[in-house]
XYZ file of C-alpha atoms in Angstrom:
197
model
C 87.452 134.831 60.726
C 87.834 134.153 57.175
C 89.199 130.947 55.659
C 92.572 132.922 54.516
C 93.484 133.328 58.179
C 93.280 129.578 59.347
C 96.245 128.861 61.478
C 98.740 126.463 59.947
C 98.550 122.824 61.143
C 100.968 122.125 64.372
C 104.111 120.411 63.385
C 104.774 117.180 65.334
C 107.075 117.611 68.352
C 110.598 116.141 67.761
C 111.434 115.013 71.253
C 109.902 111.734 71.770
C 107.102 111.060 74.782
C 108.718 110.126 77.884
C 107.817 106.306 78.273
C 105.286 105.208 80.317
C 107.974 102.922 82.009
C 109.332 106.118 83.471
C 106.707 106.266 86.749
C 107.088 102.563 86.950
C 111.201 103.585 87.851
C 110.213 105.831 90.514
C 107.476 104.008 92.429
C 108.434 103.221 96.045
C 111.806 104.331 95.540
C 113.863 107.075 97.521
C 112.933 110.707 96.494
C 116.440 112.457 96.004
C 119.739 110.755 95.390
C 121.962 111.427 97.843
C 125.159 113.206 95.908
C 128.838 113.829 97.575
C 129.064 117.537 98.485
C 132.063 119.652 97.111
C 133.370 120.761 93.922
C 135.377 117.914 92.554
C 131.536 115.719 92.576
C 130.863 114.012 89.493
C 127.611 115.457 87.949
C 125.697 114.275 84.329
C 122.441 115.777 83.193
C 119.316 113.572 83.673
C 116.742 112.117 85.534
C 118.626 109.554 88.390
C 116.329 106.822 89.246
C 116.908 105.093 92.464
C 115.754 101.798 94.475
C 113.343 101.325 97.210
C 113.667 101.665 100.845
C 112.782 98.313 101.177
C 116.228 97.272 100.109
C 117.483 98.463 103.497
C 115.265 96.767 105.925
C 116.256 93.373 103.746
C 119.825 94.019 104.410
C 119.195 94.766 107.920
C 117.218 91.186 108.470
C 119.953 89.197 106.376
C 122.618 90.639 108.523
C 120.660 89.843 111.516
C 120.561 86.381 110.322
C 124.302 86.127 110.098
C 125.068 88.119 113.321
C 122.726 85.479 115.221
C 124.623 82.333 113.168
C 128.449 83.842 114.312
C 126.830 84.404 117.606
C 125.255 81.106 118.408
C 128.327 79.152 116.685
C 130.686 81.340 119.071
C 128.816 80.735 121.895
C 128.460 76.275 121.091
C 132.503 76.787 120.805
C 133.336 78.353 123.427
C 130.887 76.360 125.927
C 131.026 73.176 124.636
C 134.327 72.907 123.252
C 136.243 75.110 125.537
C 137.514 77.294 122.423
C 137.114 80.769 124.732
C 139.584 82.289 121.778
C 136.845 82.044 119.109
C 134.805 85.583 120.635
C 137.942 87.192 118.890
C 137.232 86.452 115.747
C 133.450 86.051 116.079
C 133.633 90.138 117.584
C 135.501 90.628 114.871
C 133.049 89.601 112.262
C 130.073 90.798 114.786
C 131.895 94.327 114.755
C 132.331 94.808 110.979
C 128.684 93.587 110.430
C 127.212 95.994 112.781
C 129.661 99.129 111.371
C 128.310 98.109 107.813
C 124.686 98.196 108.992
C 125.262 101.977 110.067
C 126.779 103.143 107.442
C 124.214 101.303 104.870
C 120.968 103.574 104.696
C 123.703 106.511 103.432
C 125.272 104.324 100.763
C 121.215 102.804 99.763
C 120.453 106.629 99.094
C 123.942 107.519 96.928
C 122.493 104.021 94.541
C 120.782 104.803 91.421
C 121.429 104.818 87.533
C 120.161 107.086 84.547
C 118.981 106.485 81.380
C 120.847 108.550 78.535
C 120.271 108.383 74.980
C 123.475 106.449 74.420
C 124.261 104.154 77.803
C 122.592 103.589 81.232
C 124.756 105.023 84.522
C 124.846 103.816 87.410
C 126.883 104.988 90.254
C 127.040 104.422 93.961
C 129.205 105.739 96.947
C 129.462 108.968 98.822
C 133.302 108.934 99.618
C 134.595 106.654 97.330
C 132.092 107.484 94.298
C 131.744 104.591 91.663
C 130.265 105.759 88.212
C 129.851 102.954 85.377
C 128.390 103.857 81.840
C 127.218 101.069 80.078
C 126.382 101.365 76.232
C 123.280 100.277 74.938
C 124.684 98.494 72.606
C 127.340 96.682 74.451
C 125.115 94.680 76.688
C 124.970 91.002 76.495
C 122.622 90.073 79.178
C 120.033 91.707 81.050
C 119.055 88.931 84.042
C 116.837 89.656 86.873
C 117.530 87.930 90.272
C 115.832 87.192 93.349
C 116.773 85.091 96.678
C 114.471 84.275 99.427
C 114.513 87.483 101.050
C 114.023 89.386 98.187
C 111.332 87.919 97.471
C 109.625 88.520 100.855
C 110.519 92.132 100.578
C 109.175 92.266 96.626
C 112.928 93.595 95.566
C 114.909 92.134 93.065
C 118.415 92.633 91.564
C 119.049 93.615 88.035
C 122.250 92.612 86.352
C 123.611 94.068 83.043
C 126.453 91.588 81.354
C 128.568 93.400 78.786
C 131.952 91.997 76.379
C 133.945 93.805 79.231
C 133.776 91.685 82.762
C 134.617 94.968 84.768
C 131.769 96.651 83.037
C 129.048 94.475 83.831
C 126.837 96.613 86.952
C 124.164 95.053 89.197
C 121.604 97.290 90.910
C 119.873 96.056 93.669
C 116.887 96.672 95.728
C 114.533 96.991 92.691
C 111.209 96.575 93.018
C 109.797 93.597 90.827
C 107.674 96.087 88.686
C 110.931 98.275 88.387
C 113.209 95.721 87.459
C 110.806 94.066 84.905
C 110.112 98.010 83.322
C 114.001 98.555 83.253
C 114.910 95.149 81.416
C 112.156 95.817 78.982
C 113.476 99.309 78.345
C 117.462 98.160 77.815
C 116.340 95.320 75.869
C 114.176 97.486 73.616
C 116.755 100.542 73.323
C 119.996 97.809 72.676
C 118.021 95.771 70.232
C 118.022 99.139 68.331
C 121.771 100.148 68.946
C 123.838 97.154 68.514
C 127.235 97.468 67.737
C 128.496 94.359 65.684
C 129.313 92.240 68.290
């Protein structure tokens, strides 16, 4: 092959690498977010990234916890104090709790958010579907949260604080290494695309 017939140098590509933060996003999480069926579903092109299973059991024990309080406080009133009326409202509260439990593995697998070029999405719900776009440069505040049980379970929550109050989103049931990737990322991306405010 002569040296006329070299093959021209290979332009660089002009879609950027996808960030190593990426996998972080997707570790221990759910593998397919579940999506309302029917035609009127909202639907954006991109990657949704959800949050872990673990989020789940951690609900389950914290409303175990409170199911056992209303239970044992029932119980001391009703005994103790004569106050047979307060199973009412302790069912009550008993009933709703366990209703909410059953219904939240479904609504843990309809969580998760996607990173655009412009804003971050997030949207939850299967029935009544909830989908907030938050502009990069718009955010405020990007705070990461944990309570006790979150921290047993390694899950935190992620909270994005815009001008707007009723734009501000908080997605829970992170993992740590998730949460800390993700706050990196939106700091680094709004840093670049403030807006003047």
């Amino acid at each position: 092959m002569s040296d006329s017939q070299t093959t021209p140098p290979r332009e660089p590509s002009l879609t950027p690498p996808a960030p190593a933060a990426a996998d972080v996003l997707d570790e221990g999480t759910y593998s397919g977010i579940r999506t309302p069926r029917g035609s009127g579903a909202l639907a954006l092109d991109g990657t949704w990234h959800q949050i872990s299973p673990r989020y789940v059991t951690s609900q389950f024990v914290q409303n175990a916890i409170i199911i056992l309080i209303v239970a044992i406080a029932a119980a001391v009133a009703a005994f103790a104090l004569d106050m047979t009326w307060v199973w009412i409202p302790a069912g009550t509260v008993i009933a709703i709790d366990l209703i909410t439990l059953a219904i939240l593995p479904r609504q843990a697998r309809a969580l998760g958010y996607m990173m655009r070029a412009d804003d971050i999405v997030f949207r939850r719900g299967i029935l009544w579907q909830r989908m907030v776009a938050v502009p990069y440069g718009r955010m405020q505040l990007v705070d990461i949260t944990q309570g006790p049980l979150d921290r047993v379970f390694g899950l935190s929550q992620l909270k994005m604080v815009t001008a707007a109050a009723a734009t501000g989103v908080q997605i829970p049931g992170l993992t740590q290494a998730a949460a800390e990737a993700l706050r990196d990322a939106l700091i680094e991306v709004a840093e670049t695309r403030r807006t003047g405010l």
